[in-house]
Tab-separated table of C-alpha atoms and ligand atoms in Angstrom:
chain	number	residue	atom	x	y	z
L	1	MET	CA	-28.098	-40.958	83.641
L	2	HIS	CA	-28.034	-37.653	81.761
L	3	LYS	CA	-27.353	-34.863	83.658
L	4	ASN	CA	-30.591	-32.578	82.519
L	5	LEU	CA	-32.797	-35.452	83.387
L	6	LYS	CA	-31.171	-36.118	86.914
L	7	ARG	CA	-31.225	-32.062	87.273
L	8	GLN	CA	-35.406	-32.073	86.350
L	9	LEU	CA	-36.157	-34.911	88.758
L	10	GLN	CA	-34.120	-33.520	91.506
L	11	ARG	CA	-36.577	-30.358	91.088
L	12	VAL	CA	-39.759	-32.436	90.922
L	13	TYR	CA	-39.509	-35.037	93.198
L	14	GLY	CA	-36.205	-34.002	95.622
L	15	ASP	CA	-34.449	-36.483	97.031
L	16	ILE	CA	-37.111	-39.506	96.592
L	17	VAL	CA	-37.200	-40.239	93.073
L	18	PRO	CA	-39.275	-43.139	92.667
L	19	GLN	CA	-37.856	-46.776	92.431
L	20	SER	CA	-40.335	-48.836	90.858
L	21	PRO	CA	-39.133	-50.993	87.338
L	22	GLU	CA	-41.335	-48.949	84.767
L	23	PHE	CA	-40.284	-45.704	86.389
L	24	GLN	CA	-36.683	-46.684	85.734
L	25	LYS	CA	-37.533	-48.152	82.241
L	26	LEU	CA	-39.027	-44.643	81.133
L	27	LEU	CA	-36.326	-42.424	82.870
L	28	ALA	CA	-33.445	-44.990	80.723
L	29	VAL	CA	-35.246	-44.296	77.909
L	30	ILE	CA	-35.697	-40.476	77.936
L	31	SER	CA	-31.647	-40.236	79.354
L	32	GLU	CA	-31.109	-42.109	76.152
L	33	THR	CA	-33.000	-39.781	73.996
L	34	TYR	CA	-31.239	-36.951	75.736
L	35	GLU	CA	-28.035	-38.347	75.084
L	36	GLY	CA	-29.011	-38.509	71.467
L	37	ARG	CA	-29.656	-34.953	71.147
L	38	ASP	CA	-26.730	-33.786	72.845
L	39	ASN	CA	-24.758	-35.928	69.761
L	40	GLU	CA	-26.695	-34.125	67.414
L	41	TYR	CA	-26.593	-30.992	68.911
L	42	GLU	CA	-22.521	-31.686	68.904
L	43	LEU	CA	-22.526	-32.335	65.253
L	44	VAL	CA	-24.474	-29.685	64.322
L	45	GLU	CA	-22.293	-27.319	66.264
L	46	ARG	CA	-19.416	-28.777	64.773
L	47	SER	CA	-20.155	-28.323	61.288
L	48	LEU	CA	-21.461	-24.812	61.817
L	49	GLU	CA	-18.313	-24.002	63.639
L	50	ILE	CA	-16.423	-25.635	60.187
L	51	SER	CA	-19.082	-23.884	57.567
L	52	SER	CA	-18.306	-20.706	59.507
L	53	LYS	CA	-14.334	-21.150	59.675
L	54	GLU	CA	-14.746	-21.757	55.608
L	55	LEU	CA	-16.951	-18.607	54.730
L	56	THR	CA	-13.973	-16.605	56.926
L	57	GLU	CA	-11.516	-17.955	54.939
L	58	LEU	CA	-13.482	-17.592	51.423
L	59	ASN	CA	-14.454	-13.989	52.803
L	60	GLU	CA	-10.704	-12.991	53.171
L	61	THR	CA	-9.806	-14.902	49.899
L	62	LEU	CA	-12.395	-12.736	48.531
L	63	ARG	CA	-11.188	-9.498	49.621
L	64	LYS	CA	-7.669	-10.089	48.826
L	65	GLU	CA	-8.941	-10.907	45.190
L	66	LYS	CA	-11.035	-8.013	44.807
L	67	GLU	CA	-8.003	-5.937	46.130
L	68	VAL	CA	-5.885	-7.556	43.588
L	69	VAL	CA	-8.687	-7.034	40.982
L	70	GLU	CA	-8.707	-3.295	41.805
L	71	ARG	CA	-5.001	-2.706	41.575
L	72	VAL	CA	-4.792	-4.702	38.060
L	73	VAL	CA	-7.333	-2.323	37.003
L	74	GLU	CA	-5.598	0.917	38.569
L	75	GLU	CA	-2.682	0.308	37.223
L	76	ARG	CA	-4.649	-0.246	33.695
L	77	THR	CA	-6.438	2.453	33.689
L	78	LYS	CA	-3.595	4.750	34.188
L	79	GLU	CA	-1.418	2.887	31.861
L	80	LEU	CA	-4.559	3.401	29.058
L	81	SER	CA	-4.540	7.354	30.141
L	82	GLN	CA	-0.809	7.826	29.698
L	83	GLU	CA	-1.258	5.412	26.402
L	84	ARG	CA	-4.290	7.877	25.156
L	85	SER	CA	-2.407	10.983	26.481
L	86	LYS	CA	0.972	9.676	24.041
L	87	LEU	CA	-1.514	8.887	21.225
L	88	GLU	CA	-2.963	12.178	21.738
L	89	THR	CA	0.287	13.920	22.073
L	90	ILE	CA	1.569	12.472	18.635
L	91	ALA	CA	-1.767	12.735	16.735
L	92	GLN	CA	-1.346	16.475	17.982
L	93	ASN	CA	1.661	17.619	16.521
L	94	MET	CA	2.490	14.838	13.511
L	95	GLU	CA	3.703	16.395	10.436
L	96	THR	CA	0.398	15.561	8.674
L	97	GLY	CA	-2.929	17.567	9.551
L	98	ALA	CA	-5.347	14.973	10.140
L	99	ILE	CA	-9.261	15.675	10.425
L	100	LEU	CA	-11.819	13.326	11.470
L	101	PHE	CA	-15.725	13.508	10.728
L	102	ASP	CA	-18.888	11.810	11.072
L	103	HIS	CA	-21.570	10.692	8.167
L	104	ASN	CA	-23.083	14.180	8.695
L	105	GLY	CA	-20.299	15.818	7.887
L	106	LYS	CA	-19.716	16.943	11.632
L	107	VAL	CA	-15.787	17.400	12.374
L	108	ALA	CA	-15.240	15.437	15.683
L	109	PHE	CA	-11.239	15.667	15.787
L	110	ALA	CA	-8.373	17.976	14.375
L	111	ASN	CA	-5.243	17.938	15.564
L	112	ASN	CA	-2.828	21.090	15.316
L	113	THR	CA	-1.286	20.360	12.213
L	114	ALA	CA	-4.428	20.890	10.380
L	115	ARG	CA	-5.328	23.831	12.300
L	116	LYS	CA	-2.240	25.322	11.605
L	117	PHE	CA	-2.545	24.734	7.622
L	118	ILE	CA	-5.743	26.225	8.020
L	119	ASP	CA	-4.909	28.956	10.448
L	120	PHE	CA	-8.196	27.771	12.500
L	121	HIS	CA	-8.395	28.630	16.252
L	122	ASP	CA	-11.703	27.966	17.411
L	123	SER	CA	-12.294	25.839	20.680
L	124	SER	CA	-15.679	24.498	18.393
L	125	LEU	CA	-15.028	22.490	15.466
L	126	GLU	CA	-17.854	23.734	14.080
L	127	ASN	CA	-16.819	26.056	11.286
L	128	LEU	CA	-13.577	23.774	10.524
L	129	LEU	CA	-14.704	22.536	7.261
L	130	PRO	CA	-16.253	26.024	6.033
L	131	LYS	CA	-12.913	27.657	6.343
L	132	LEU	CA	-10.757	24.551	5.120
L	133	TYR	CA	-13.266	25.088	1.686
L	134	LYS	CA	-12.517	28.705	2.244
L	135	ILE	CA	-8.936	28.610	2.297
L	136	PHE	CA	-8.496	25.951	-0.688
L	137	ALA	CA	-11.168	27.341	-2.471
L	138	ALA	CA	-9.472	26.903	-5.810
L	139	TYR	CA	-9.570	23.043	-5.139
L	140	PRO	CA	-12.669	21.179	-5.170
L	141	ILE	CA	-12.438	19.577	-1.417
L	142	PRO	CA	-16.288	19.383	-1.024
L	143	ASP	CA	-16.542	17.281	-3.784
L	144	PHE	CA	-13.960	15.049	-2.538
L	145	VAL	CA	-15.819	15.169	0.970
L	146	ASN	CA	-19.109	14.323	-0.530
L	147	ARG	CA	-17.738	11.590	-2.538
L	148	CYS	CA	-15.526	10.100	0.448
L	149	LEU	CA	-18.966	9.787	2.205
L	150	GLU	CA	-20.010	7.722	-0.390
L	151	GLY	CA	-17.381	5.321	0.408
L	152	ASN	CA	-14.678	6.464	-2.404
L	153	GLU	CA	-11.223	7.389	-1.080
L	154	ASP	CA	-9.182	9.296	-3.218
L	155	GLU	CA	-5.989	11.842	-3.409
L	156	LEU	CA	-5.873	15.353	-4.589
L	157	LYS	CA	-2.279	16.207	-5.263
L	158	ASP	CA	-0.572	19.420	-6.268
L	159	VAL	CA	-2.582	21.748	-3.889
L	160	GLU	CA	-1.029	25.424	-4.184
L	161	MET	CA	-1.777	28.017	-1.482
L	162	ALA	CA	0.767	30.708	-0.365
L	163	GLN	CA	3.860	29.388	-2.079
L	164	THR	CA	2.850	25.609	-0.190
L	165	SER	CA	2.307	22.420	-1.645
L	166	TYR	CA	-0.303	20.239	-0.777
L	167	GLU	CA	-0.814	16.927	-0.914
L	168	PHE	CA	-4.672	15.728	0.622
L	169	LYS	CA	-5.932	12.371	1.067
L	170	PHE	CA	-9.409	11.436	1.935
L	171	GLN	CA	-9.747	8.111	3.762
L	172	VAL	CA	-12.765	6.209	4.871
L	173	LEU	CA	-12.470	4.331	8.103
L	174	SER	CA	-15.793	3.193	9.120
L	175	ASN	CA	-19.668	4.088	8.954
L	176	GLU	CA	-18.634	4.596	12.780
L	177	THR	CA	-15.703	5.605	12.843
L	178	GLY	CA	-15.891	8.427	10.248
L	179	TYR	CA	-13.704	9.799	7.783
L	180	LEU	CA	-10.272	11.132	7.856
L	181	ILE	CA	-8.816	13.774	5.863
L	182	TRP	CA	-5.089	13.663	5.835
L	183	ILE	CA	-3.455	17.232	4.654
L	184	LYS	CA	0.278	16.660	4.168
L	185	ASP	CA	2.742	19.818	3.139
L	186	VAL	CA	5.387	18.494	0.735
L	187	THR	CA	6.632	21.461	-0.477
L	188	SER	CA	10.409	20.602	0.531
L	189	GLU	CA	9.807	17.481	-1.336
L	190	LYS	CA	8.822	19.042	-4.432
L	191	LEU	CA	11.384	21.496	-3.795
L	192	LEU	CA	13.860	18.781	-3.905
L	193	GLU	CA	12.286	16.513	-6.475
L	194	ARG	CA	12.345	19.952	-9.060
L	195	SER	CA	16.086	21.234	-8.457
L	196	LYS	CA	16.677	16.939	-9.058
L	197	ASN	CA	15.325	17.162	-12.156
L	198	GLU	CA	16.840	20.194	-13.011
L	199	LEU	CA	20.170	19.194	-12.097
L	200	LEU	CA	19.659	15.739	-14.697
L	201	ALA	CA	18.348	17.829	-17.241
L	202	ILE	CA	21.080	20.676	-17.551
L	203	ALA	CA	23.609	17.231	-16.894
L	204	SER	CA	21.799	15.260	-19.821
L	205	HIS	CA	22.189	18.495	-22.263
L	206	GLN	CA	25.897	19.213	-21.940
L	207	LEU	CA	26.056	15.605	-22.474
L	208	ARG	CA	24.756	15.363	-25.389
L	209	SER	CA	26.761	17.695	-27.210
L	210	PRO	CA	29.964	15.618	-27.152
L	211	LEU	CA	28.179	12.610	-27.800
L	212	THR	CA	26.813	14.215	-30.957
L	213	VAL	CA	30.157	14.752	-31.663
L	214	VAL	CA	31.515	11.569	-31.378
L	215	LYS	CA	28.697	10.062	-33.556
L	216	GLY	CA	29.494	12.339	-36.282
L	217	ASN	CA	33.132	11.696	-36.216
L	218	THR	CA	33.160	7.575	-35.980
L	219	GLU	CA	30.543	7.890	-39.047
L	220	MET	CA	33.409	9.757	-41.129
L	221	LEU	CA	35.508	7.353	-40.256
L	222	LEU	CA	33.534	3.965	-40.623
L	223	ASP	CA	32.712	6.137	-44.557
L	224	GLU	CA	36.342	5.659	-44.702
L	225	SER	CA	36.258	10.139	-45.134
L	226	PHE	CA	40.040	9.655	-43.603
L	227	GLY	CA	41.031	6.790	-45.568
L	228	PRO	CA	40.210	3.034	-46.157
L	229	LEU	CA	40.444	1.136	-42.922
L	230	THR	CA	41.928	-2.467	-41.366
L	231	ASP	CA	39.220	-5.471	-40.490
L	232	GLU	CA	40.364	-4.342	-36.644
L	233	GLN	CA	40.424	-0.468	-36.534
L	234	THR	CA	36.466	-1.279	-38.406
L	235	LYS	CA	35.827	-3.046	-35.605
L	236	ILE	CA	36.790	-1.271	-32.761
L	237	ILE	CA	35.364	2.035	-34.554
L	238	GLN	CA	31.641	0.234	-34.611
L	239	GLN	CA	32.192	-0.938	-31.356
L	240	THR	CA	32.886	2.490	-30.518
L	241	ALA	CA	29.866	4.312	-32.220
L	242	GLN	CA	27.342	1.352	-30.479
L	243	SER	CA	28.601	2.573	-26.828
L	244	ASN	CA	28.273	6.137	-27.724
L	245	GLU	CA	24.453	4.985	-29.497
L	246	ASN	CA	23.525	3.900	-25.905
L	247	MET	CA	24.910	6.589	-24.326
L	248	ILE	CA	22.823	8.819	-26.316
L	249	THR	CA	19.404	6.536	-25.654
L	250	LEU	CA	19.995	6.623	-21.992
L	251	ILE	CA	20.240	10.500	-22.144
L	252	ASN	CA	17.263	10.908	-24.480
L	253	GLN	CA	15.418	8.426	-22.040
L	254	MET	CA	16.706	10.028	-18.778
L	255	LEU	CA	15.137	13.549	-20.208
L	256	ASP	CA	12.196	11.510	-21.280
L	257	ILE	CA	11.420	10.188	-17.284
L	258	THR	CA	12.345	14.573	-16.035
L	259	LYS	CA	10.012	15.297	-18.404
L	260	ILE	CA	7.504	13.166	-16.816
L	261	SER	CA	7.830	13.587	-13.867
L	262	GLN	CA	7.333	17.314	-14.545
L	263	GLN	CA	4.362	16.795	-16.241
L	264	GLY	CA	6.227	18.752	-19.350
L	265	MET	CA	6.484	16.142	-21.545
L	266	SER	CA	5.299	18.116	-25.282
L	267	PHE	CA	2.218	16.315	-26.808
L	268	ASN	CA	1.637	17.595	-30.699
L	269	MET	CA	-1.880	15.698	-30.539
L	270	VAL	CA	-3.245	15.425	-34.313
L	271	ASP	CA	-4.577	12.867	-35.572
L	272	VAL	CA	-2.518	10.145	-36.531
L	273	PRO	CA	-3.109	6.898	-38.951
L	274	VAL	CA	-1.759	4.494	-36.049
L	275	GLU	CA	-1.382	1.458	-38.536
L	276	GLU	CA	0.839	3.196	-41.182
L	277	VAL	CA	3.460	4.029	-38.323
L	278	LEU	CA	3.375	0.997	-36.739
L	279	GLN	CA	4.193	0.154	-40.689
L	280	GLN	CA	6.832	2.294	-40.618
L	281	VAL	CA	8.231	1.406	-37.470
L	282	VAL	CA	8.596	-2.482	-38.431
L	283	ASP	CA	10.438	-1.459	-41.946
L	284	ASP	CA	12.720	0.987	-39.947
L	285	LEU	CA	13.523	-2.275	-38.110
L	286	GLN	CA	14.361	-4.607	-40.704
L	287	PRO	CA	18.236	-4.288	-40.433
L	288	TYR	CA	18.087	-4.166	-36.531
L	289	ALA	CA	15.942	-7.359	-37.013
L	290	GLU	CA	18.793	-9.222	-39.129
L	291	THR	CA	21.868	-8.291	-37.037
L	292	TYR	CA	20.000	-10.392	-34.510
L	293	LYS	CA	18.887	-12.774	-36.791
L	294	VAL	CA	15.843	-12.270	-35.706
L	295	THR	CA	12.653	-12.373	-39.026
L	296	LEU	CA	9.692	-9.735	-38.262
L	297	SER	CA	6.206	-10.721	-39.465
L	298	SER	CA	3.533	-8.534	-39.354
L	299	SER	CA	-0.457	-8.433	-39.784
L	300	ILE	CA	-1.000	-4.681	-39.852
L	301	ASN	CA	-3.727	-3.442	-42.779
L	302	LYS	CA	-1.905	-0.214	-42.782
L	303	ASP	CA	-4.231	1.257	-45.492
L	304	SER	CA	-6.801	0.676	-42.760
L	305	GLY	CA	-7.374	4.870	-42.151
L	306	GLN	CA	-7.903	3.784	-38.204
L	307	ILE	CA	-6.806	7.449	-36.599
L	308	ILE	CA	-5.989	8.207	-32.866
L	309	GLN	CA	-5.129	11.315	-31.098
L	310	ALA	CA	-1.715	10.949	-30.916
L	311	ASP	CA	1.726	12.598	-30.943
L	312	LYS	CA	3.046	10.769	-33.682
L	313	THR	CA	6.961	10.752	-32.974
L	314	ARG	CA	5.942	9.673	-29.340
L	315	LEU	CA	3.796	6.737	-30.814
L	316	TYR	CA	6.618	5.770	-33.159
L	317	GLN	CA	8.850	5.640	-29.990
L	318	VAL	CA	6.401	3.440	-28.181
L	319	PHE	CA	6.373	1.034	-31.336
L	320	GLN	CA	10.112	1.030	-31.252
L	321	ASN	CA	10.783	0.618	-27.957
L	322	LEU	CA	8.325	-2.714	-27.661
L	323	ILE	CA	9.663	-4.520	-31.525
L	324	GLU	CA	13.480	-3.812	-30.180
L	325	ASN	CA	12.660	-5.476	-26.835
L	326	ALA	CA	11.279	-8.087	-28.703
L	327	ILE	CA	14.097	-8.132	-31.271
L	328	LYS	CA	16.761	-7.991	-28.103
L	329	TYR	CA	15.076	-10.470	-25.967
L	330	SER	CA	14.484	-13.454	-28.826
L	331	ASP	CA	16.789	-15.880	-28.226
L	332	PRO	CA	20.061	-15.846	-30.237
L	333	GLU	CA	20.798	-19.487	-29.592
L	334	SER	CA	17.955	-20.557	-31.609
L	335	GLY	CA	19.056	-19.373	-34.224
L	336	ASN	CA	15.845	-18.083	-36.499
L	337	ASP	CA	13.371	-16.470	-34.155
L	338	ILE	CA	10.249	-14.702	-35.210
L	339	VAL	CA	8.631	-11.372	-34.002
L	340	TYR	CA	5.128	-11.096	-34.787
L	341	ILE	CA	3.340	-7.503	-34.872
L	342	SER	CA	-0.754	-7.727	-35.541
L	343	SER	CA	-3.076	-4.795	-35.270
L	344	GLU	CA	-6.817	-5.416	-35.289
L	345	VAL	CA	-9.773	-3.231	-34.228
L	346	LEU	CA	-11.740	-4.149	-31.846
L	347	ASP	CA	-14.611	-2.058	-29.403
L	348	LYS	CA	-13.638	1.511	-30.877
L	349	LYS	CA	-9.788	0.622	-30.198
L	350	ILE	CA	-7.034	-0.633	-31.912
L	351	VAL	CA	-4.893	-3.524	-30.327
L	352	ILE	CA	-1.385	-3.928	-31.662
L	353	LYS	CA	0.543	-7.028	-30.562
L	354	ILE	CA	3.989	-7.672	-30.287
L	355	LYS	CA	4.732	-11.259	-29.714
L	356	ASP	CA	8.302	-12.502	-29.448
L	357	VAL	CA	9.392	-15.994	-28.772
L	358	GLY	CA	12.655	-14.788	-26.854
L	359	ILE	CA	13.926	-15.252	-22.839
L	360	GLY	CA	10.229	-14.255	-21.249
L	361	ILE	CA	9.986	-12.732	-17.799
L	362	PRO	CA	10.428	-14.417	-14.528
L	363	ALA	CA	6.340	-14.751	-13.204
L	364	SER	CA	8.131	-13.475	-9.571
L	365	GLU	CA	9.312	-9.820	-11.513
L	366	GLN	CA	6.483	-9.283	-13.503
L	367	SER	CA	4.869	-7.085	-11.271
L	368	LYS	CA	7.813	-4.734	-11.632
L	369	LEU	CA	8.512	-4.672	-14.869
L	370	PHE	CA	6.892	-1.244	-15.380
L	371	ALA	CA	9.416	0.666	-12.896
L	372	ARG	CA	11.864	3.096	-13.193
L	373	PHE	CA	15.138	1.109	-13.794
L	374	TYR	CA	13.990	-2.074	-13.507
L	375	ARG	CA	15.360	-5.047	-15.715
L	376	ALA	CA	14.588	-8.603	-15.290
L	377	SER	CA	17.422	-11.036	-13.550
L	378	ASN	CA	17.680	-12.790	-16.726
L	379	ALA	CA	17.934	-9.920	-19.199
L	380	THR	CA	20.759	-8.473	-17.003
L	381	LYS	CA	22.786	-11.679	-17.712
L	382	PHE	CA	21.710	-12.150	-21.608
L	383	VAL	CA	21.698	-8.290	-22.678
L	384	PRO	CA	24.314	-6.464	-20.557
L	385	ASP	CA	23.531	-3.180	-21.539
L	386	GLY	CA	20.176	-1.666	-20.881
L	387	SER	CA	18.484	1.141	-18.704
L	388	GLY	CA	15.270	-0.127	-17.663
L	389	LEU	CA	13.695	3.056	-18.644
L	390	GLY	CA	12.139	2.104	-21.904
L	391	LEU	CA	9.081	0.531	-20.703
L	392	TYR	CA	7.923	3.065	-17.709
L	393	ILE	CA	8.599	5.424	-20.741
L	394	VAL	CA	6.544	3.604	-22.716
L	395	LYS	CA	3.712	2.924	-20.096
L	396	SER	CA	3.607	6.873	-19.452
L	397	ILE	CA	3.500	7.740	-23.386
L	398	VAL	CA	0.839	5.301	-23.610
L	399	GLU	CA	-1.063	6.810	-20.577
L	400	LEU	CA	-1.088	10.290	-21.802
L	401	ILE	CA	-2.810	9.183	-25.357
L	402	ASN	CA	-5.418	7.843	-23.020
L	403	GLY	CA	-4.257	4.143	-24.200
L	404	THR	CA	-3.190	0.733	-21.627
L	405	VAL	CA	-0.546	-1.398	-22.142
L	406	GLU	CA	0.161	-4.756	-20.896
L	407	PHE	CA	2.259	-8.040	-21.258
L	408	THR	CA	1.750	-12.139	-20.361
L	409	SER	CA	4.932	-13.913	-20.638
L	410	VAL	CA	6.481	-17.310	-19.737
L	411	GLU	CA	9.921	-17.125	-19.072
L	412	GLY	CA	11.976	-19.354	-21.627
L	413	GLU	CA	9.011	-19.656	-24.172
L	414	GLY	CA	8.529	-15.744	-24.660
L	415	THR	CA	6.309	-12.541	-24.315
L	416	THR	CA	3.522	-10.521	-25.729
L	417	PHE	CA	2.724	-6.994	-25.076
L	418	THR	CA	-0.572	-5.539	-26.226
L	419	ILE	CA	-0.993	-1.988	-26.654
L	420	ASN	CA	-4.780	-0.856	-26.791
L	421	LEU	CA	-5.587	2.869	-27.972
L	422	PRO	CA	-8.720	4.434	-28.330
L	423	ILE	CA	-9.885	5.542	-31.996
L	424	ASN	CA	-11.301	8.842	-32.088
L	425	ARG	CA	-13.521	8.269	-34.974
J	1	ADP	P1	15.882	-2.558	-21.137
J	1	ADP	O1	15.309	-3.156	-21.862
J	1	ADP	O2	16.839	-1.300	-21.581
J	1	ADP	O3	16.235	-3.483	-19.842
J	1	ADP	P2	13.107	-1.293	-20.582
J	1	ADP	O4	12.303	-0.663	-19.862
J	1	ADP	O5	13.127	-1.399	-21.944
J	1	ADP	O6	14.479	-1.579	-20.380
J	1	ADP	O7	12.807	-3.207	-20.312
J	1	ADP	C1	12.438	-3.508	-19.202
J	1	ADP	C2	12.757	-4.818	-18.459
J	1	ADP	O8	12.016	-5.391	-19.024
J	1	ADP	C3	14.144	-5.864	-19.338
J	1	ADP	O9	15.179	-5.490	-18.772
J	1	ADP	C4	13.523	-6.681	-19.491
J	1	ADP	O10	13.785	-7.246	-18.408
J	1	ADP	C5	12.100	-6.890	-19.592
J	1	ADP	N1	11.247	-7.037	-21.090
J	1	ADP	C6	11.032	-5.642	-21.780
J	1	ADP	N2	10.905	-6.569	-22.819
J	1	ADP	C7	10.815	-8.008	-22.927
J	1	ADP	C8	11.018	-9.284	-24.052
J	1	ADP	N3	10.069	-8.694	-25.164
J	1	ADP	N4	11.224	-10.112	-23.555
J	1	ADP	C9	12.057	-10.220	-22.332
J	1	ADP	N5	12.009	-9.229	-21.216
J	1	ADP	C10	11.629	-8.601	-21.373
């Protein structure tokens, strides 16, 4: 019998518990119920015990994880703040000045370098742009800033102030991040460039005189002014004259390059009958073409009277360079190459095409062709002498007379150069 029931019977009946069979049956049922409840209790207790153990363990795990997360957050925050302070130090002290402003033109940041350039020491940045405009009042900086706010990035070079040269760059980051003015002190680069150009100019001038003497002397020898020459002597003197001529061309090109980079190429801009000049170059280059066994075929209306504003000598130089290239890079193996020269008027401009069926330009090298000293790999094998300066000069001259020059080419098939020049009436 269950112990609780026994205790209750004892309390109610003392030692004399009724012994009737019905009462005893009832007691057996009650006792069974008690035992059943005890078992359930035991089960509940055990599961409670397990849950509470699990909860304690879970709690502990969570506590540990929280600690780890807190530690990581702390470390990352420290790293970020170190990183930030490193970046801040770099931004503050880099050689280029930086001014960040928002779409209302309000300055959010200016590094130490920018402040130094404009001698600005206020803690508030409110008057920074006005001071910048004032210091560089001779330059249209506000216009550049306004254009930048409209989304147009731009550069302003050759800004001179108190014997210092600056370059400005106006950059759009985004509407939210803002806009940047970069200011770079380029005084030392400019000085270096200037002295390099001066050296080049002096050296070139000095070299030109002896080469002119060699040119005169070889001409006299070839004219047989000093008596007849054997075939062998003629050949050697012709080679000398040609090498000398190449050297003179190279020096003239170097001088042109110096002038272009110093913006010192003098242009005598006059009305030029462009097609007449082109025809003149074609006529003058006939003997050159013959030595390369190349036929010059032209479709030029030299009486068209089309006039452009240009320097006649420089325009001659452009046509000469491109036609000489077309002849020079024609394939002598083919024996009878043709160079086509044409001109036509299109939309107030004159379009000149110089087309050859020569060695062409490898597709992978075409983008570098107008760079100084660049020669394509097939050209260097084909014509070892060459400076890679001619096209750069051509492009510079054409752009100075407001024209454009471009080309299409297929290696092994040929090249077409196209010059567009604006007609002024
Ligand atoms: P250079 O002819 O002295 O090398 P250029 O500046 O006139 O210098 O030309 C640069 C390079 O462009 C040449 O070396 C050659 O690779 C390429 N090039 C120019 N014109 C032609 C052409 N008509 N056909 C093939 N390649 C050309």
